[in-house]
Amino acid sequence: MKYLEKIQTLLPLGYLYLILLGLLDESIQYYQLGINILNFSSITDILLRPIAEMFSGPILLIVSISFFLLLFVIQNFIVQQVYKNRNRKILGRIRYNETTSKKEIKKAIFPIFILFFAFELLTIFVGIGLGGGEKIAKAIKTKNFTYNYRVNFSSGKTEDVYLFDMNSLYYFYTTKDSNNIKIAPVGSINSLELINNKKLK
């Protein structure tokens, strides 16, 4: 019951952290495209953005898991060292005595490693936002992109586009005959056809 209560207490912080990651990622990326993405996103989009990014490809997921495992190994090493030197000060203020168990030491140190992991994820998503926005902006300016979707609009019109993002409310795309970014409400599009799919070639 105690663990369940702790999880319930931390859930709001987890939601806030996901929202922070989503806000940083989207805001930084779309700022480079001249778009205030908050005007075109719901809170659900922002909340799910980090999760979608995490599982969009294996690299980010592997890096995050590897870093977490590395921190876990480092934490266990530090716990062992602190346990051997329980009478010494830690960080100049925390003192353990001979009766302190490894479990108590680990419990005291664990939040520090969670903060390290949270900061690592934060820097990753800031980097994704910076890199993603710069890449899209450069592709649009130089027309160096390939149409990846065929859009079938509700009006009956069909157009091949470079669709670079979407959420629950809007599609974001451009075409080679214009430098403008087009934002289409979800309701204005009947269907999308994925073209130039390298996975199926």
Tab-separated table of C-alpha atoms in Angstrom:
chain	number	residue	atom	x	y	z
A	1	MET	CA	0.000	0.000	0.000
A	2	LYS	CA	2.833	2.399	0.793
A	3	TYR	CA	4.382	1.912	-2.660
A	4	LEU	CA	0.976	2.428	-4.288
A	5	GLU	CA	0.471	5.653	-2.351
A	6	LYS	CA	3.942	6.854	-3.384
A	7	ILE	CA	3.172	6.120	-7.044
A	8	GLN	CA	-0.129	7.988	-6.793
A	9	THR	CA	1.699	10.937	-5.233
A	10	LEU	CA	4.309	10.995	-8.016
A	11	LEU	CA	1.856	10.581	-10.926
A	12	PRO	CA	0.992	14.323	-11.139
A	13	LEU	CA	4.719	15.122	-11.259
A	14	GLY	CA	5.120	12.557	-14.044
A	15	TYR	CA	2.329	14.180	-16.047
A	16	LEU	CA	3.847	17.623	-15.531
A	17	TYR	CA	7.240	16.319	-16.638
A	18	LEU	CA	5.780	14.779	-19.815
A	19	ILE	CA	4.020	18.067	-20.570
A	20	LEU	CA	7.311	19.939	-20.035
A	21	LEU	CA	9.142	17.584	-22.421
A	22	GLY	CA	6.387	17.933	-25.019
A	23	LEU	CA	6.291	21.719	-24.709
A	24	LEU	CA	10.051	22.060	-25.093
A	25	ASP	CA	10.231	19.657	-28.026
A	26	GLU	CA	7.339	21.150	-29.999
A	27	SER	CA	7.912	24.808	-29.113
A	28	ILE	CA	11.612	24.723	-30.035
A	29	GLN	CA	10.970	22.827	-33.275
A	30	TYR	CA	8.085	24.975	-34.504
A	31	TYR	CA	9.663	28.255	-33.396
A	32	GLN	CA	12.242	27.687	-36.144
A	33	LEU	CA	9.354	27.348	-38.606
A	34	GLY	CA	7.647	30.551	-37.464
A	35	ILE	CA	4.701	28.717	-35.906
A	36	ASN	CA	3.326	29.012	-32.382
A	37	ILE	CA	2.455	25.342	-32.023
A	38	LEU	CA	0.466	25.961	-28.829
A	39	ASN	CA	-2.238	27.487	-31.030
A	40	PHE	CA	-2.519	24.223	-32.956
A	41	SER	CA	-2.140	21.578	-30.238
A	42	SER	CA	-4.267	20.081	-27.509
A	43	ILE	CA	-2.930	19.185	-24.081
A	44	THR	CA	-3.192	15.512	-25.097
A	45	ASP	CA	-0.921	16.132	-28.101
A	46	ILE	CA	1.691	17.766	-25.885
A	47	LEU	CA	1.409	15.011	-23.273
A	48	LEU	CA	1.800	12.198	-25.813
A	49	ARG	CA	4.535	13.861	-27.872
A	50	PRO	CA	7.480	12.556	-25.773
A	51	ILE	CA	6.040	9.026	-25.787
A	52	ALA	CA	5.525	9.133	-29.554
A	53	GLU	CA	9.078	10.415	-30.054
A	54	MET	CA	10.476	7.735	-27.764
A	55	PHE	CA	8.875	4.897	-29.735
A	56	SER	CA	9.173	6.413	-33.223
A	57	GLY	CA	12.529	4.699	-33.727
A	58	PRO	CA	14.896	2.376	-31.889
A	59	ILE	CA	17.789	4.821	-31.401
A	60	LEU	CA	16.205	7.156	-28.837
A	61	LEU	CA	14.685	4.248	-26.936
A	62	ILE	CA	17.994	2.350	-26.828
A	63	VAL	CA	19.932	5.466	-25.744
A	64	SER	CA	17.448	6.219	-22.945
A	65	ILE	CA	17.372	2.635	-21.662
A	66	SER	CA	21.179	2.390	-21.855
A	67	PHE	CA	21.607	5.622	-19.904
A	68	PHE	CA	19.111	4.453	-17.278
A	69	LEU	CA	20.948	1.127	-16.893
A	70	LEU	CA	24.269	2.978	-16.642
A	71	LEU	CA	22.872	5.175	-13.876
A	72	PHE	CA	21.549	2.060	-12.135
A	73	VAL	CA	25.023	0.469	-12.197
A	74	ILE	CA	26.656	3.695	-10.969
A	75	GLN	CA	24.071	3.985	-8.210
A	76	ASN	CA	24.768	0.459	-6.969
A	77	PHE	CA	28.506	1.155	-7.026
A	78	ILE	CA	28.069	4.341	-4.995
A	79	VAL	CA	25.780	2.560	-2.523
A	80	GLN	CA	28.490	-0.050	-1.993
A	81	GLN	CA	31.138	2.634	-1.426
A	82	VAL	CA	28.950	4.635	0.936
A	83	TYR	CA	28.063	1.498	2.871
A	84	LYS	CA	31.754	0.724	3.354
A	85	ASN	CA	32.373	4.267	4.622
A	86	ARG	CA	29.168	4.871	6.564
A	87	ASN	CA	30.749	7.249	9.077
A	88	ARG	CA	31.876	9.736	6.441
A	89	LYS	CA	29.902	12.726	5.294
A	90	ILE	CA	28.149	12.582	1.942
A	91	LEU	CA	27.952	15.869	0.049
A	92	GLY	CA	29.233	17.558	3.178
A	93	ARG	CA	26.027	17.178	5.151
A	94	ILE	CA	24.506	13.697	5.025
A	95	ARG	CA	25.947	11.324	7.605
A	96	TYR	CA	25.335	7.611	7.960
A	97	ASN	CA	26.219	5.464	10.958
A	98	GLU	CA	27.130	1.830	11.513
A	99	THR	CA	23.487	0.765	11.775
A	100	THR	CA	22.537	2.213	8.385
A	101	SER	CA	21.568	-0.503	5.892
A	102	LYS	CA	22.239	-0.585	2.151
A	103	LYS	CA	18.511	-0.241	1.555
A	104	GLU	CA	18.391	3.023	3.527
A	105	ILE	CA	21.420	4.392	1.681
A	106	LYS	CA	19.902	3.442	-1.679
A	107	LYS	CA	16.619	5.078	-0.697
A	108	ALA	CA	18.462	8.316	0.145
A	109	ILE	CA	20.522	8.348	-3.056
A	110	PHE	CA	17.848	7.153	-5.516
A	111	PRO	CA	16.124	10.572	-5.999
A	112	ILE	CA	19.442	12.082	-7.126
A	113	PHE	CA	19.732	9.531	-9.922
A	114	ILE	CA	16.125	10.048	-10.952
A	115	LEU	CA	16.917	13.760	-11.306
A	116	PHE	CA	19.973	12.911	-13.421
A	117	PHE	CA	17.846	10.706	-15.679
A	118	ALA	CA	15.135	13.371	-15.952
A	119	PHE	CA	17.751	15.975	-16.891
A	120	GLU	CA	19.240	13.615	-19.497
A	121	LEU	CA	15.818	13.146	-21.111
A	122	LEU	CA	15.266	16.900	-21.008
A	123	THR	CA	18.497	17.596	-22.902
A	124	ILE	CA	17.661	14.876	-25.444
A	125	PHE	CA	14.261	16.379	-26.230
A	126	VAL	CA	15.675	19.895	-26.451
A	127	GLY	CA	18.197	18.510	-28.942
A	128	ILE	CA	15.442	16.761	-30.898
A	129	GLY	CA	13.480	20.008	-31.072
A	130	LEU	CA	16.489	22.015	-32.242
A	131	GLY	CA	17.657	19.429	-34.761
A	132	GLY	CA	14.199	18.590	-36.054
A	133	GLY	CA	13.179	22.206	-36.574
A	134	GLU	CA	16.438	23.085	-38.316
A	135	LYS	CA	16.181	20.039	-40.594
A	136	ILE	CA	12.606	20.803	-41.656
A	137	ALA	CA	13.312	24.520	-42.172
A	138	LYS	CA	16.349	23.744	-44.335
A	139	ALA	CA	14.420	21.174	-46.383
A	140	ILE	CA	11.630	23.671	-47.083
A	141	LYS	CA	14.015	26.509	-48.001
A	142	THR	CA	16.091	24.383	-50.379
A	143	LYS	CA	13.201	22.198	-51.635
A	144	ASN	CA	15.348	19.242	-50.665
A	145	PHE	CA	12.578	16.835	-49.760
A	146	THR	CA	10.566	14.039	-51.319
A	147	TYR	CA	6.803	13.897	-51.294
A	148	ASN	CA	5.834	11.262	-48.756
A	149	TYR	CA	2.026	11.399	-48.712
A	150	ARG	CA	-0.852	11.756	-51.152
A	151	VAL	CA	-3.597	13.749	-49.487
A	152	ASN	CA	-7.222	13.178	-50.457
A	153	PHE	CA	-9.143	16.257	-49.342
A	154	SER	CA	-12.836	16.347	-48.457
A	155	SER	CA	-13.378	18.691	-51.411
A	156	GLY	CA	-12.312	15.933	-53.805
A	157	LYS	CA	-8.899	17.442	-54.513
A	158	THR	CA	-5.823	15.188	-54.384
A	159	GLU	CA	-2.301	16.488	-53.811
A	160	ASP	CA	1.148	14.965	-53.242
A	161	VAL	CA	2.795	16.689	-50.281
A	162	TYR	CA	5.717	16.582	-47.881
A	163	LEU	CA	3.906	15.902	-44.613
A	164	PHE	CA	6.373	16.574	-41.810
A	165	ASP	CA	4.103	16.411	-38.779
A	166	MET	CA	0.574	15.850	-37.542
A	167	ASN	CA	-1.391	15.792	-34.326
A	168	SER	CA	-4.979	15.124	-33.321
A	169	LEU	CA	-6.154	18.460	-34.754
A	170	TYR	CA	-3.978	19.425	-37.740
A	171	TYR	CA	-1.717	18.199	-40.529
A	172	PHE	CA	1.450	20.196	-41.280
A	173	TYR	CA	2.825	19.962	-44.798
A	174	THR	CA	4.381	21.809	-47.711
A	175	THR	CA	4.845	21.428	-51.463
A	176	LYS	CA	7.682	22.228	-53.852
A	177	ASP	CA	5.754	24.987	-55.614
A	178	SER	CA	5.584	27.070	-52.430
A	179	ASN	CA	7.769	28.115	-49.495
A	180	ASN	CA	4.712	28.302	-47.281
A	181	ILE	CA	3.846	25.781	-44.605
A	182	LYS	CA	0.268	24.623	-44.954
A	183	ILE	CA	-1.800	23.665	-41.928
A	184	ALA	CA	-4.935	21.641	-42.646
A	185	PRO	CA	-7.550	20.698	-40.042
A	186	VAL	CA	-8.050	16.964	-39.672
A	187	GLY	CA	-11.678	17.321	-40.765
A	188	SER	CA	-10.675	18.714	-44.177
A	189	ILE	CA	-8.886	15.499	-45.188
A	190	ASN	CA	-10.591	12.235	-46.084
A	191	SER	CA	-7.540	10.000	-46.259
A	192	LEU	CA	-3.760	9.843	-46.574
A	193	GLU	CA	-1.795	7.557	-48.873
A	194	LEU	CA	1.766	6.792	-47.862
A	195	ILE	CA	3.931	7.024	-50.986
A	196	ASN	CA	7.655	6.371	-51.494
A	197	ASN	CA	7.546	3.937	-48.590
A	198	LYS	CA	11.086	2.553	-48.453
A	199	LYS	CA	10.036	-0.208	-46.071
A	200	LEU	CA	7.784	-1.740	-48.730
A	201	LYS	CA	10.209	-1.458	-51.651
